[in-house]
Coordinates of C-alpha atoms and ligand atoms in Angstrom, one line a residue:
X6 CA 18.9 57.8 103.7
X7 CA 17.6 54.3 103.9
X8 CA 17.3 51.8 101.4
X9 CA 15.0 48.5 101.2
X10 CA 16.3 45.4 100.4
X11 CA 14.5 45.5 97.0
X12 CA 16.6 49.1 96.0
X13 CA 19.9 46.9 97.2
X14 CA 19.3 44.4 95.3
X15 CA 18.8 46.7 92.3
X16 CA 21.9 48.9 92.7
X17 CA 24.2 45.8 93.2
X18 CA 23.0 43.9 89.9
X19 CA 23.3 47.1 88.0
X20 CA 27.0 47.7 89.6
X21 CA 27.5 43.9 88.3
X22 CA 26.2 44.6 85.0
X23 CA 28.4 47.5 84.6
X24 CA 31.0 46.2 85.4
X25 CA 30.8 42.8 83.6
X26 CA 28.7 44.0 80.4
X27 CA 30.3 45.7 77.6
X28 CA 26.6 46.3 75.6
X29 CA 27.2 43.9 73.2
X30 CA 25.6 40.9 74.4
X31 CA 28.9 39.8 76.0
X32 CA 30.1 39.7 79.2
X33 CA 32.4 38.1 81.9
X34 CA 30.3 35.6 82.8
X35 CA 28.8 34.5 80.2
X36 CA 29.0 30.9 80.9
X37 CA 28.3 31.1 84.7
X38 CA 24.8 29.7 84.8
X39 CA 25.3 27.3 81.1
X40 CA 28.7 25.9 82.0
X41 CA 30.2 26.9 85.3
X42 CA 33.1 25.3 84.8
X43 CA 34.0 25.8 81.3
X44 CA 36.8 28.5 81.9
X45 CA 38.6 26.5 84.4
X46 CA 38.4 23.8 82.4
X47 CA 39.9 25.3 79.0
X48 CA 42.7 27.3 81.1
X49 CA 43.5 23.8 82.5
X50 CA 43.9 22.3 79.3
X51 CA 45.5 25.1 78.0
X52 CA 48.0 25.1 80.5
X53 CA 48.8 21.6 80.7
X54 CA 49.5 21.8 76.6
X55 CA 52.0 24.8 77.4
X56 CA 53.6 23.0 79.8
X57 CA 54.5 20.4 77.6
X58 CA 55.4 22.4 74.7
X59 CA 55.9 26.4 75.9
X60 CA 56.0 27.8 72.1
X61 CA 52.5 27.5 71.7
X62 CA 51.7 30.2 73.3
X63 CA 53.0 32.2 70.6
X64 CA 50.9 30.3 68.3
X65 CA 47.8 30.9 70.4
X66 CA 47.9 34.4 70.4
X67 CA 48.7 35.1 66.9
X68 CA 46.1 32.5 66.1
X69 CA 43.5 35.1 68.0
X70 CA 45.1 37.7 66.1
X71 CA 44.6 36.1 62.5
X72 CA 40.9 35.1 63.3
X73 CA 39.9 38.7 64.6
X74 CA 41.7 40.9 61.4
X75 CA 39.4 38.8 59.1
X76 CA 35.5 38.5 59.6
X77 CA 35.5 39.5 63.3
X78 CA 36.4 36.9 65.9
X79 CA 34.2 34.4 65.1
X80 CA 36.6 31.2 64.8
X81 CA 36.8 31.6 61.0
X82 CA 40.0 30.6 61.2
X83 CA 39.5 27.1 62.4
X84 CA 37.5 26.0 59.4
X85 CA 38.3 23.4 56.9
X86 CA 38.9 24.0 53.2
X87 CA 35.7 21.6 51.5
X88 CA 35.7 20.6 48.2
X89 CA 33.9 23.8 46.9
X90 CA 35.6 26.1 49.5
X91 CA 39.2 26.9 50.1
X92 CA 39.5 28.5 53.8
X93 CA 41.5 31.4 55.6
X94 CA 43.5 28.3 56.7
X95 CA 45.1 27.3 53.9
X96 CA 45.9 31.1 52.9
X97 CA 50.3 31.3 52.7
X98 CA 49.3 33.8 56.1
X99 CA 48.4 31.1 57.7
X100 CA 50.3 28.3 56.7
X101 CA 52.4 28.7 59.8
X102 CA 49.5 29.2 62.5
X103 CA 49.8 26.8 65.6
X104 CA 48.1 25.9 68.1
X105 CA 45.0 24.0 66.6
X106 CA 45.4 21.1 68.8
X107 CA 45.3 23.1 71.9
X108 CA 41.8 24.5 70.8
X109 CA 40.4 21.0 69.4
X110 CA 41.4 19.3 72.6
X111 CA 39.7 22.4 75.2
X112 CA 37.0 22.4 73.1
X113 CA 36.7 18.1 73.7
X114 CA 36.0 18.8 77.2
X115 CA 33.7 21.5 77.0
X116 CA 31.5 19.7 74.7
X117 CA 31.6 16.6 76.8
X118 CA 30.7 18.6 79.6
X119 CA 28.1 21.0 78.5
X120 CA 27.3 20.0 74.9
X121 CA 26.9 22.8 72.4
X122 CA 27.0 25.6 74.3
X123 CA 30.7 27.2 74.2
X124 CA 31.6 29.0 71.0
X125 CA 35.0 27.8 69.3
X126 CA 35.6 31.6 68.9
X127 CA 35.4 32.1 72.4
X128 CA 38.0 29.2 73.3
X129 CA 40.4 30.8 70.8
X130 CA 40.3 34.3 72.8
X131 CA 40.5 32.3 76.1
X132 CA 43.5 30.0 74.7
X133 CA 44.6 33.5 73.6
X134 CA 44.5 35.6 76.6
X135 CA 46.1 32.1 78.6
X136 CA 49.0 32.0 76.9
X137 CA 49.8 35.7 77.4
X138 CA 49.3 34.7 81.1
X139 CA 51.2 31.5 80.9
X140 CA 54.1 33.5 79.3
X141 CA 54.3 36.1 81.9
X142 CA 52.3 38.4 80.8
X143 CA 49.3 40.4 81.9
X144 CA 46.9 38.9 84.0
X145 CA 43.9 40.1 82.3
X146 CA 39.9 38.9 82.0
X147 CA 37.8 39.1 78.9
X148 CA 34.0 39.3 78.2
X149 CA 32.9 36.1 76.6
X150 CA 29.3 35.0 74.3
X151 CA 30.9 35.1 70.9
X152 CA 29.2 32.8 68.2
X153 CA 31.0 30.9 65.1
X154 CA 30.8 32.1 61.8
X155 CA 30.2 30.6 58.6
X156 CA 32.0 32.1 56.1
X157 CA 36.1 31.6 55.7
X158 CA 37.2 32.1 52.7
X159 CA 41.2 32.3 51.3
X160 CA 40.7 35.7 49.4
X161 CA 39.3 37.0 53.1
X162 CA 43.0 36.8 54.6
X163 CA 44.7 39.3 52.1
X164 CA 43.4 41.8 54.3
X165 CA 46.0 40.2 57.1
X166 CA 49.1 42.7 57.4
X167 CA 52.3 42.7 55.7
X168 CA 55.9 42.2 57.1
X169 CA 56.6 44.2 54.5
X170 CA 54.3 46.9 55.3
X171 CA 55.7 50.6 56.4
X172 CA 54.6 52.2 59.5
X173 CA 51.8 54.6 57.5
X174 CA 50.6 50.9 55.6
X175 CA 50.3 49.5 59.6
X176 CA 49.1 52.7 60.9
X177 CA 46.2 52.8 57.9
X178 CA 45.4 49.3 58.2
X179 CA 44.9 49.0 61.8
X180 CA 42.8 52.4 61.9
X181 CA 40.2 50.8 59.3
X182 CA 39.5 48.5 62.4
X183 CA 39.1 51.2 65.0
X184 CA 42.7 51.1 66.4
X185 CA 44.8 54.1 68.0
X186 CA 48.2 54.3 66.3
X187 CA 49.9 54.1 70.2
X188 CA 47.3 50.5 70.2
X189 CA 49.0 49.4 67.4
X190 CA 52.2 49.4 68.5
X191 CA 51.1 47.7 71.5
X192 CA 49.8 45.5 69.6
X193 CA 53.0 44.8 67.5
X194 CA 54.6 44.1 71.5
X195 CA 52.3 40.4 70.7
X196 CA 56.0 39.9 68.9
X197 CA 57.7 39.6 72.3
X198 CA 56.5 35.4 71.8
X199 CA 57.9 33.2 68.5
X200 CA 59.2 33.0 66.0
X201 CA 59.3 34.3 61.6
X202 CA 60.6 32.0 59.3
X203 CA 63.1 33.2 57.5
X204 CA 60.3 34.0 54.3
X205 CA 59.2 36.2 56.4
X206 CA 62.5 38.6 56.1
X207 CA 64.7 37.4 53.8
X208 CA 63.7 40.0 51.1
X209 CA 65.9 42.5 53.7
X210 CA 69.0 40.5 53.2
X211 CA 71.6 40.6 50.9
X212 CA 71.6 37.3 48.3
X213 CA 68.1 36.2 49.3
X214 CA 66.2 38.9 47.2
X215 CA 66.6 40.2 44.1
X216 CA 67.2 43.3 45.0
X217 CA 70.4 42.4 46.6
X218 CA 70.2 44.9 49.0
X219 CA 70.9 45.0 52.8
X220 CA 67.9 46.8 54.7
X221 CA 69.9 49.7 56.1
X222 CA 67.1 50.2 59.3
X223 CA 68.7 46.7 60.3
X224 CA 72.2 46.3 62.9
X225 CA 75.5 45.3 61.2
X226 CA 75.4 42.3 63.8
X227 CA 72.0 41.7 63.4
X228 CA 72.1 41.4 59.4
X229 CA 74.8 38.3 60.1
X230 CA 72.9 37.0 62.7
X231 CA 69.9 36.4 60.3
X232 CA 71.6 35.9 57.5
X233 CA 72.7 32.7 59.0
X234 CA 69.2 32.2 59.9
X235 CA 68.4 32.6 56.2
X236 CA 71.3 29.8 55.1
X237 CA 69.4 27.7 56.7
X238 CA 66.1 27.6 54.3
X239 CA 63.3 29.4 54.1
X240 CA 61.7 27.8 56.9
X241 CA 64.4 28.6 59.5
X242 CA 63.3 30.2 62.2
X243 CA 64.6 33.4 64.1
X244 CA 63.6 34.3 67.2
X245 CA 61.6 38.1 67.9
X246 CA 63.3 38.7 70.7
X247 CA 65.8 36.8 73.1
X248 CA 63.4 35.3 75.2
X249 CA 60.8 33.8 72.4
X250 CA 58.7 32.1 75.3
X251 CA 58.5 35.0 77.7
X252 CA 56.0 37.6 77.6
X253 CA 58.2 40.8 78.3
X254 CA 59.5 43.8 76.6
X255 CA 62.0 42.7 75.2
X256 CA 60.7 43.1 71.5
X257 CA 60.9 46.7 72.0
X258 CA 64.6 46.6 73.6
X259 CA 65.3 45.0 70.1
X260 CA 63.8 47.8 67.9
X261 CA 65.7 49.8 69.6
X262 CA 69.0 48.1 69.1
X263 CA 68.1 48.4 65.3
X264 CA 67.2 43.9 65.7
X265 CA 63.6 44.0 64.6
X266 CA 63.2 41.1 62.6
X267 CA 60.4 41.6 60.4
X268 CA 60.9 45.2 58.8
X269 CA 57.3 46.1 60.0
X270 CA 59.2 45.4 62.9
X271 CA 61.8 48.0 62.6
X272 CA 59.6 50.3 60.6
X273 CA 58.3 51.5 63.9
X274 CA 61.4 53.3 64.9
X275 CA 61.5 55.4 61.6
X276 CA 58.3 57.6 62.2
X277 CA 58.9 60.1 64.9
X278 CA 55.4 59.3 66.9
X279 CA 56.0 55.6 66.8
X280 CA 59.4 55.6 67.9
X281 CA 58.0 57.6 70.9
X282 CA 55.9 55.0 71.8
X283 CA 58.5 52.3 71.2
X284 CA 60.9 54.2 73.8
X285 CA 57.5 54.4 76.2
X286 CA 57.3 50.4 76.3
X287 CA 61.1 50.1 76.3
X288 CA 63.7 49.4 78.8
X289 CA 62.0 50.1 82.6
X290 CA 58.7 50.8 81.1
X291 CA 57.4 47.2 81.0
X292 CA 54.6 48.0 83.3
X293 CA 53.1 50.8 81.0
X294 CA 53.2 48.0 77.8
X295 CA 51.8 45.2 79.7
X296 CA 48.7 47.7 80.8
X297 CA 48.4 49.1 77.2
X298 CA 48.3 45.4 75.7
X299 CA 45.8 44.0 77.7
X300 CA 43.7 46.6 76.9
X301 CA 44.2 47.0 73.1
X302 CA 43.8 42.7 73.4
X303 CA 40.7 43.0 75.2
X304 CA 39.3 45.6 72.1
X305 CA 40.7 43.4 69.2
X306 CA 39.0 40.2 70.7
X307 CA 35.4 42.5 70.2
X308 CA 36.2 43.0 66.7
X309 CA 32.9 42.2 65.1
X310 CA 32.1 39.4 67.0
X311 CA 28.4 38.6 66.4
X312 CA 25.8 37.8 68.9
X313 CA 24.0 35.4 67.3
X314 CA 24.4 32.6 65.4
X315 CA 25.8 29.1 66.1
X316 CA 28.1 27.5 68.2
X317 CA 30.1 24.5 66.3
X318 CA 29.8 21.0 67.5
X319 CA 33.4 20.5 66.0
X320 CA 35.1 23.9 65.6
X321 CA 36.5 22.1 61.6
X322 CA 33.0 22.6 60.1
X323 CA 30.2 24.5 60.3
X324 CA 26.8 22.7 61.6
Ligands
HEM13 C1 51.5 44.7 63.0 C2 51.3 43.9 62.0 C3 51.8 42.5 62.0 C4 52.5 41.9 61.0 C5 52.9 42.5 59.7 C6 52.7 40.6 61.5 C7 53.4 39.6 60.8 C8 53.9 38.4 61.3 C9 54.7 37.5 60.6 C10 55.2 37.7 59.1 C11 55.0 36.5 61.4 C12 56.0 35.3 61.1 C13 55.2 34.3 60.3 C14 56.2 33.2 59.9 O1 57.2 33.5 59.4 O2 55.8 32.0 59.9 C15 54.4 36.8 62.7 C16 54.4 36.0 63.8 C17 53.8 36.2 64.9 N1 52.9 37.2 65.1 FE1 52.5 38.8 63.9 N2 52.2 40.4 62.7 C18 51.6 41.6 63.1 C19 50.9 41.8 64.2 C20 50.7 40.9 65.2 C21 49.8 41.0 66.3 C22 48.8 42.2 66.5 C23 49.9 39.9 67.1 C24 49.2 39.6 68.4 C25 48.8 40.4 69.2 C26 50.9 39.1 66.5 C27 51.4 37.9 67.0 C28 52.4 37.1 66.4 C29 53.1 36.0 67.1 C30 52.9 35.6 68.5 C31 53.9 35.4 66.2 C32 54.8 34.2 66.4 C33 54.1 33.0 66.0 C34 54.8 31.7 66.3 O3 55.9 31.7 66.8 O4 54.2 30.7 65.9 N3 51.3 39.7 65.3 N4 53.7 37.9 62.5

């Protein structure tokens, strides 16, 4: 069989657009023809910024995370609280979100370059899918052509999920977005970076809570380890995992030692199907967790993400 040049030409475009087209409107190269160079350029400044200070990469990702879970990822998160408006930013959720620097300095020289034509939300999955990178962990690519949203609104972010939340509360609330129980703990793995405060779990310790009850799901060691943490302040911070700036599996070697931190942490080693996949990311099974994130990433930065729309001059404020 022979083919023209015109039937080559047609099979290898529609070979590209399968394989860099996801039939939303988004794809891999999105900005190829409008701003060649605005990958490079963000992963450059991203990388230079976790060079100087590697625990932003923690914040970048969970940053992604928060601005996905509430009104798709759209960059909602970035917004300012006005006078009339209080945004998801200034939600207690978020108080402790880093990173916003990173993003506000990328998207400085993007806009220089090619003025208002990459999306804040895009730079936020970028930053996002950098930092796992930078950190060590899956090289991965992402489609891009998300547009900013308008709305971001405080009472929005109660729909963020719980530390205090037991595996059927994650499993629920993670399914009402279209996730696989197995993708949610993967998901959970985003742990293996930073940091809670000691907020975040001091209502498992003994004399921090009312309750004045020790969390039996946590270690003996463990419970001293963030008790001292905890006489420290609320704002102390304790490490996920022993290695807070490398992307590894190390958050689920913890679970397993009974030193979750947060107890939606150590929740997942209760329920029989969870603890399975806990024990499948564990120990020598790095590889299988690092291929299940980057997939279950790639789907959470599509969440609602809308085609249309604008792209924000200054990723505070709408237009
Ligand atoms: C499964 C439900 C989840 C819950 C209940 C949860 C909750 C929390 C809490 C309470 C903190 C500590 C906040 C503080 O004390 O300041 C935290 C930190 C963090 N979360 Fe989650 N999270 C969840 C899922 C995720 C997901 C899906 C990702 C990303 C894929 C993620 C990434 C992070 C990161 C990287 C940090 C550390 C941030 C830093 O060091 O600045 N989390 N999370």
């Amino acid at each position: 069989m022979r083919f023209d040049m015109k039937t080559m030409i047609v099979v290898v475009l529609m070979v590209f657009m399968l394989r860099h087209c996801n039939g939303l409107g988004l794809n891999m190269n999105y900005y190829l023809m409008s701003c060649p160079m605005a990958e490079f350029m963000i992963k450059n400044s991203v990388n230079s910024a976790l060079r100087a200070d590697p625990t932003l990469a923690a914040g970048l990702i969970r940053m992604h995370f928060h601005d996905c879970w509430i009104q798709g990822c759209d960059a909602s998160v970035l917004l300012d609280s006005t006078s009339d408006n209080t945004a998801e930013k200034d939600s207690p959720a978020n108080l402790s979100l880093r990173g916003y620097e990173v993003i506000d300095n990328a998207k400085k020289l993007v806009e220089n370059m090619c003025p208002g034509v990459v999306s804040c939300a895009d730079i936020v999955a970028m930053a996002a899918r950098d930092a796992v990178i930078f950190a060590g962990g899956p090289v991965y690519d992402i489609p891009k052509g998300r547009k900013d949203g308008t709305r971001s609104k405080i009472e929005d972010t109660r729909n963020l999920p719980s530390p205090t939340f037991n595996t059927s509360e994650l499993i629920n609330m993670f399914k009402q977005h279209g996730f696989s129980v197995q993708e949610m703990v993967a998901l959970s793995g985003g742990h293996t970076l930073g940091v809670a405060r000691c907020s975040s779990f001091k209502n498992r310790l003994k004399n921090f809570d009312s309750t004045n009850d020790v969390d039996p799901s946590i270690d003996k060691q463990f419970v001293k380890t963030l008790t001292k943490t905890c006489n420290a302040g609320d704002n102390a911070e304790q490490p996920f995992d022993s290695s807070r700036n490398m992307f590894d599996n190390d958050y689920y070697n913890a679970l397993q030692r009974q030193a979750g931190v947060l107890f939606s942490d150590q929740t997942l080693m209760t329920d029989l199907t969870t603890r399975q996949i806990v024990n499948g990311y564990a120990g020598f099974n790095q590889a299988r967790f690092f291929f299940d994130f980057q997939q279950a990433m790639v789907k959470m930065g599509l969440l609602d993400v809308k085609e249309t729309g604008e792209v924000r001059q200054n990723c505070h404020k709408i237009n």
